Structures are given as C-alpha cells and as structure tokens.
mmCIF file of C-alpha atoms in Angstrom:
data_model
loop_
_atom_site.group_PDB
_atom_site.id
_atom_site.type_symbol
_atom_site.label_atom_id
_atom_site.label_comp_id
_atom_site.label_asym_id
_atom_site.label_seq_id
_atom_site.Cartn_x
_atom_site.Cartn_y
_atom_site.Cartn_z
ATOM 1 C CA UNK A 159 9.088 4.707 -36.008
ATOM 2 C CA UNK A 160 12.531 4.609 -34.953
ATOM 3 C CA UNK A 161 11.664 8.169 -32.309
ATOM 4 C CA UNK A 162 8.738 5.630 -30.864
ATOM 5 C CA UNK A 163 11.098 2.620 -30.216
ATOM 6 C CA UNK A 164 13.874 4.955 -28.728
ATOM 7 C CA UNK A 165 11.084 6.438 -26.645
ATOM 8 C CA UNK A 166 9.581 2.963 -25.576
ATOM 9 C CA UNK A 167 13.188 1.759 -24.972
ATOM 10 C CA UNK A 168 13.878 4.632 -22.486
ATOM 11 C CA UNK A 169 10.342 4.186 -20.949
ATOM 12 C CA UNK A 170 11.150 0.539 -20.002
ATOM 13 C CA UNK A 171 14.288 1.024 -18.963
ATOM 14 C CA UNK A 172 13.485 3.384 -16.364
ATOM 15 C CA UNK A 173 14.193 2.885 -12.072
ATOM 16 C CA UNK A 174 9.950 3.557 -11.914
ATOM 17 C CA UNK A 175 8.404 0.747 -14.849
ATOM 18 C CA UNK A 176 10.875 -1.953 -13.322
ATOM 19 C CA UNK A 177 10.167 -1.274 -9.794
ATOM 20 C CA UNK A 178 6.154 -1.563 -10.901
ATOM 21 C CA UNK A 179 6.867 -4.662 -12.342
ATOM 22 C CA UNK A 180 9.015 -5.971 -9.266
ATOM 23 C CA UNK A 181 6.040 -4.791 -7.367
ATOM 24 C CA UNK A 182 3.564 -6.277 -9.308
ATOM 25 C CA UNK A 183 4.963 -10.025 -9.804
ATOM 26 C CA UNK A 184 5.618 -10.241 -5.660
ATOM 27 C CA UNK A 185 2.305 -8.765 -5.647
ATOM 28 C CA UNK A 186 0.879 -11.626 -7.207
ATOM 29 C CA UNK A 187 2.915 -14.033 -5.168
ATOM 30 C CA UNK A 188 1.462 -12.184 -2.305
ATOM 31 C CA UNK A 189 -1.830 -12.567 -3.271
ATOM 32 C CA UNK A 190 -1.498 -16.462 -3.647
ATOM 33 C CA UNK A 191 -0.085 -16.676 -0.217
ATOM 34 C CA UNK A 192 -2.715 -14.624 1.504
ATOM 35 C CA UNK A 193 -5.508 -16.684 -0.733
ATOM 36 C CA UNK A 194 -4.186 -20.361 0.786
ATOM 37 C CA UNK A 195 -4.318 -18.115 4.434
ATOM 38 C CA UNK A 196 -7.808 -17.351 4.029
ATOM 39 C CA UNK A 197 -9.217 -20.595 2.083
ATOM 40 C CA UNK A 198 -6.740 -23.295 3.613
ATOM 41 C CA UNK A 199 -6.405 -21.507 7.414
ATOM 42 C CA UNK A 200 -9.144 -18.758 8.506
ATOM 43 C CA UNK A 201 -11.992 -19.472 6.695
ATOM 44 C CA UNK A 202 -11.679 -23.455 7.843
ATOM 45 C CA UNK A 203 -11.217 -22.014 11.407
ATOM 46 C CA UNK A 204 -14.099 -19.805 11.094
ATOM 47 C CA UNK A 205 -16.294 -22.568 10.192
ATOM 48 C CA UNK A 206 -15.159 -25.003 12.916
ATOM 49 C CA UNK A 207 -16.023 -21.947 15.463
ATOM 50 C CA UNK A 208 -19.759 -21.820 13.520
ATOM 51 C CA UNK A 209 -20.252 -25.607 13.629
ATOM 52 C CA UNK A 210 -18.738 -26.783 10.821
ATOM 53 C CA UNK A 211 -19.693 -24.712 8.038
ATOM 54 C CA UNK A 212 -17.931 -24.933 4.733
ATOM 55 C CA UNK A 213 -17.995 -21.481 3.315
ATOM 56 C CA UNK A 214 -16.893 -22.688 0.040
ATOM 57 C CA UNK A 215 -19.908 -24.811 -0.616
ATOM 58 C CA UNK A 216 -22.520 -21.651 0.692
ATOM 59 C CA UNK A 217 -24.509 -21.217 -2.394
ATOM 60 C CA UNK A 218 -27.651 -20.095 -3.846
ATOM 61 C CA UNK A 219 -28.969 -22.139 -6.587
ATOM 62 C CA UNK A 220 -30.761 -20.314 -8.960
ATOM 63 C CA UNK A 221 -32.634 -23.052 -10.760
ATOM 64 C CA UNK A 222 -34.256 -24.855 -7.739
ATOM 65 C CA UNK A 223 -32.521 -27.902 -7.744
ATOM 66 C CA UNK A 224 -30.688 -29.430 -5.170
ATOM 67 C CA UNK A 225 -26.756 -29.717 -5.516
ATOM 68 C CA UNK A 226 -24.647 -31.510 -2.962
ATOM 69 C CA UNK A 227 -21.213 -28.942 -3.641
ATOM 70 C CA UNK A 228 -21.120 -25.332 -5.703
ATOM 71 C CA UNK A 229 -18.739 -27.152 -7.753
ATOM 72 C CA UNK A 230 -21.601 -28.874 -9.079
ATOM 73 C CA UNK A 231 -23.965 -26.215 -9.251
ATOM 74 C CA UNK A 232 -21.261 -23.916 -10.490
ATOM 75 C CA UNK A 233 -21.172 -26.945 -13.564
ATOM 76 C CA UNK A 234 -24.691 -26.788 -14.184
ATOM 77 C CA UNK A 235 -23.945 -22.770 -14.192
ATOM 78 C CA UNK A 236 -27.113 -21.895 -12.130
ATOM 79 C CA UNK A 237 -25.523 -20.961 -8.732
ATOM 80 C CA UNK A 238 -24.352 -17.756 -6.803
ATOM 81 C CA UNK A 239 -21.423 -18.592 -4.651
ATOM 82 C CA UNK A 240 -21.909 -16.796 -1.886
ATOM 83 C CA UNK A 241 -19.179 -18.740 0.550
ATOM 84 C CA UNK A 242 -17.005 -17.931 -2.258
ATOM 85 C CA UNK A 243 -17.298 -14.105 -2.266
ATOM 86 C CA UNK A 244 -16.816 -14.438 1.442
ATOM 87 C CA UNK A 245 -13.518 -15.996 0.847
ATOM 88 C CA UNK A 246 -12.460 -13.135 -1.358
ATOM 89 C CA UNK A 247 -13.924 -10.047 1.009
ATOM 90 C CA UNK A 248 -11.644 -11.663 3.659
ATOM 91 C CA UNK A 249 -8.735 -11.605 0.981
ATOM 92 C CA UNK A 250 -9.384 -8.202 -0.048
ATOM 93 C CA UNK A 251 -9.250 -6.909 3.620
ATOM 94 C CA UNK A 252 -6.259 -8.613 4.801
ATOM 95 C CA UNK A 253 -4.409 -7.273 1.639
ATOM 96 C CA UNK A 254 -5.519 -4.009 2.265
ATOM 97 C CA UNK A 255 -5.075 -4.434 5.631
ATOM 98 C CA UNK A 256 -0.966 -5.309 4.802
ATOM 99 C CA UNK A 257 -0.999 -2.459 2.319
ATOM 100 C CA UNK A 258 -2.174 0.508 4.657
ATOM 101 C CA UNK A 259 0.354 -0.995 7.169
ATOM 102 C CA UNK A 260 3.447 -0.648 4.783
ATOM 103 C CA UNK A 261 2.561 2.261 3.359
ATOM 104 C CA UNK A 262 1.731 3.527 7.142
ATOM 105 C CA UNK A 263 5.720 2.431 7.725
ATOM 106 C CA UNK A 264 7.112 3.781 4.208
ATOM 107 C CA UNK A 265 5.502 7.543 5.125
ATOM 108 C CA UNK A 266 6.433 7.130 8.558
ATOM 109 C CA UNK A 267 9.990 6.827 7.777
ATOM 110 C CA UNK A 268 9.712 9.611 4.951
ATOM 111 C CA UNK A 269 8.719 11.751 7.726
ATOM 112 C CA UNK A 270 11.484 10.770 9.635
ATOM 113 C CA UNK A 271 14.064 11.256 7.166
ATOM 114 C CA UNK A 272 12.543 14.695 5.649
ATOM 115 C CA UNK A 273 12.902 16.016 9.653
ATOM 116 C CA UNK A 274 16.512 15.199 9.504
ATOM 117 C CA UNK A 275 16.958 16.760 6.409
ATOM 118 C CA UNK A 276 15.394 19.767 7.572
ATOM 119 C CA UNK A 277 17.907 20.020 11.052
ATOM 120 C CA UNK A 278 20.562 19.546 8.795
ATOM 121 C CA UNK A 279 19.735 22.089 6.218
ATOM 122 C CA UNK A 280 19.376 25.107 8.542
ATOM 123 C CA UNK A 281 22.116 27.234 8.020
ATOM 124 C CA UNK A 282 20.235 30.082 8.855
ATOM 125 C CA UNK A 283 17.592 31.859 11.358
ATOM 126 C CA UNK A 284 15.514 35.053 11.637
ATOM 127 C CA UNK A 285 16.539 38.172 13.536
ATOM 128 C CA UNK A 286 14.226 39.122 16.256
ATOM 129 C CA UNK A 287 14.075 42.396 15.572
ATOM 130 C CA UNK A 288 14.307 43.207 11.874
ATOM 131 C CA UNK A 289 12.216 39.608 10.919
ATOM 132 C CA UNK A 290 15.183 39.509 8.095
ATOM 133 C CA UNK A 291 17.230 36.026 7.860
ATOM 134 C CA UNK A 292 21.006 35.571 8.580
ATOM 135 C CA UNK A 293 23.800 33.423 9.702
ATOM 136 C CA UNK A 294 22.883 30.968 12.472
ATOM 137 C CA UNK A 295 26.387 31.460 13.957
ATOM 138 C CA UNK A 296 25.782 35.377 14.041
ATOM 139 C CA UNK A 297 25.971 37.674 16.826
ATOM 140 C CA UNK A 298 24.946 40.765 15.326
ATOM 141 C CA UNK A 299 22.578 41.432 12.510
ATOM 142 C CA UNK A 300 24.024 42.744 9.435
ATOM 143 C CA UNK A 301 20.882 44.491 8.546
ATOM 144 C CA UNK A 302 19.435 46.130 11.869
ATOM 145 C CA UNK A 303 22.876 45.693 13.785
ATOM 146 C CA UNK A 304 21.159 44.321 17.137
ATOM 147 C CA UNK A 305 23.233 42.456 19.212
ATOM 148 C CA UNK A 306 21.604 38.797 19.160
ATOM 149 C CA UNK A 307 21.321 36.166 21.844
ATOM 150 C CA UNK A 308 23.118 32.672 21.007
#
C-alpha cells in the first residue's frame, strides 16, 4: 500500500498532471465564456438577421401539444430542443475553431525553435568527395585529404 501511495504521490506531483489540470479548469472557464458568446451575442444576432427567431425556444414536441417556450415542453419532458443543439454546434465549432488556432501557433513556434536548434547544432558537414563527415571549419579532409572549398 505504502509503494501505491508513493507512486500516486509522484504521479500528482508531476510538471504534466498539474499542467492538465491548469488546462482543464481555464478550459472550463473558457467554455463558459464562449457559451454566453454564442447564447447571449451570436445566436441573438443570428436571429435578428432571420426575423426574429429565438433559437432557444426551436423545438419539436413530441406529444402533440402546443407549448408556448421549450422550457415548458422540456417540463412536461416531451420535446426535442432543436434551437438548443444549434446553440451547442456553434459552441463546439468556435472552440475548436480557438483550439486548431493555438495549437496551429504552439507547432508553429516548435518549428521555429527546432530550426534554430538545428543551425546551432551543426558542428559538422560532409566532404564532397569521400561523402564522410568532418569539421565545418576544415580545409582538408582527414580521410580522403582533398583540399575543400570554405
């Protein structure tokens, strides 16, 4: 028992479970905020552009009746909410949408950096002749002895 908590302790306190859970609590903040942008700013816009339609209250009731709001069909639990799964499409593509751009960024600059690493790293090139590698700096190879261009 005690090799499972030492194991569990060194699990958690790891750089890669805390920055999951960093990313997953702003995450969820993130979420929230780009749930109010749909349902309290695009969706309301989109509406107004189709003549007023409240995408919230679009609903299919299954029962026949007539309900004034899904709320109330929702209640009576014989409704599909079909304004509502609108709503969350249009949240699930503007997430995704913020996602593939930051993680477009994060491997763009991880390109960028590995291509400076890789300049920096070469200490050495191939001789023309001989196809063996040696010094940059050098003006002769040690292997074939040809004289080599700078």
């Amino acid at each position: 028992m005690k090799k499972f908590i030492g194991e569990f302790k060194e699990f958690i306190s790891r750089g890669n479970v805390m920055d999951m859970a960093i990313g997953v609590i702003i995450g969820g903040a993130f979420g929230k905020i780009v749930s109010s942008l749909v349902d309290d700013v695009i969706m309301p816009a989109i509406g107004m552009l189709l003549g007023n339609i409240d995408f919230s209250n679009i609903f299919i009731a299954l029962d026949g009746a007539n309900y004034q709001t899904y709320a109330q069909a929702k209640e009576a639990g014989a409704a599909i909410g079909i304004g509502v799964f609108i709503n969350n499409i249009v949240n699930f593509l503007i997430i995704a949408l913020v996602i593939f751009s930051v993680i477009k960024q994060i491997n763009a600059m991880k390109d960028k950096f590995a291509k400076k690493e890789e300049e920096a790293a070469a200490t050495t090139k191939t001789c023309p002749f001989c196809k063996t590698e040696i010094a940059i700096d050098a003006s002769r190879c040690p292997n074939c002895t040809s004289q080599l261009e700078k």
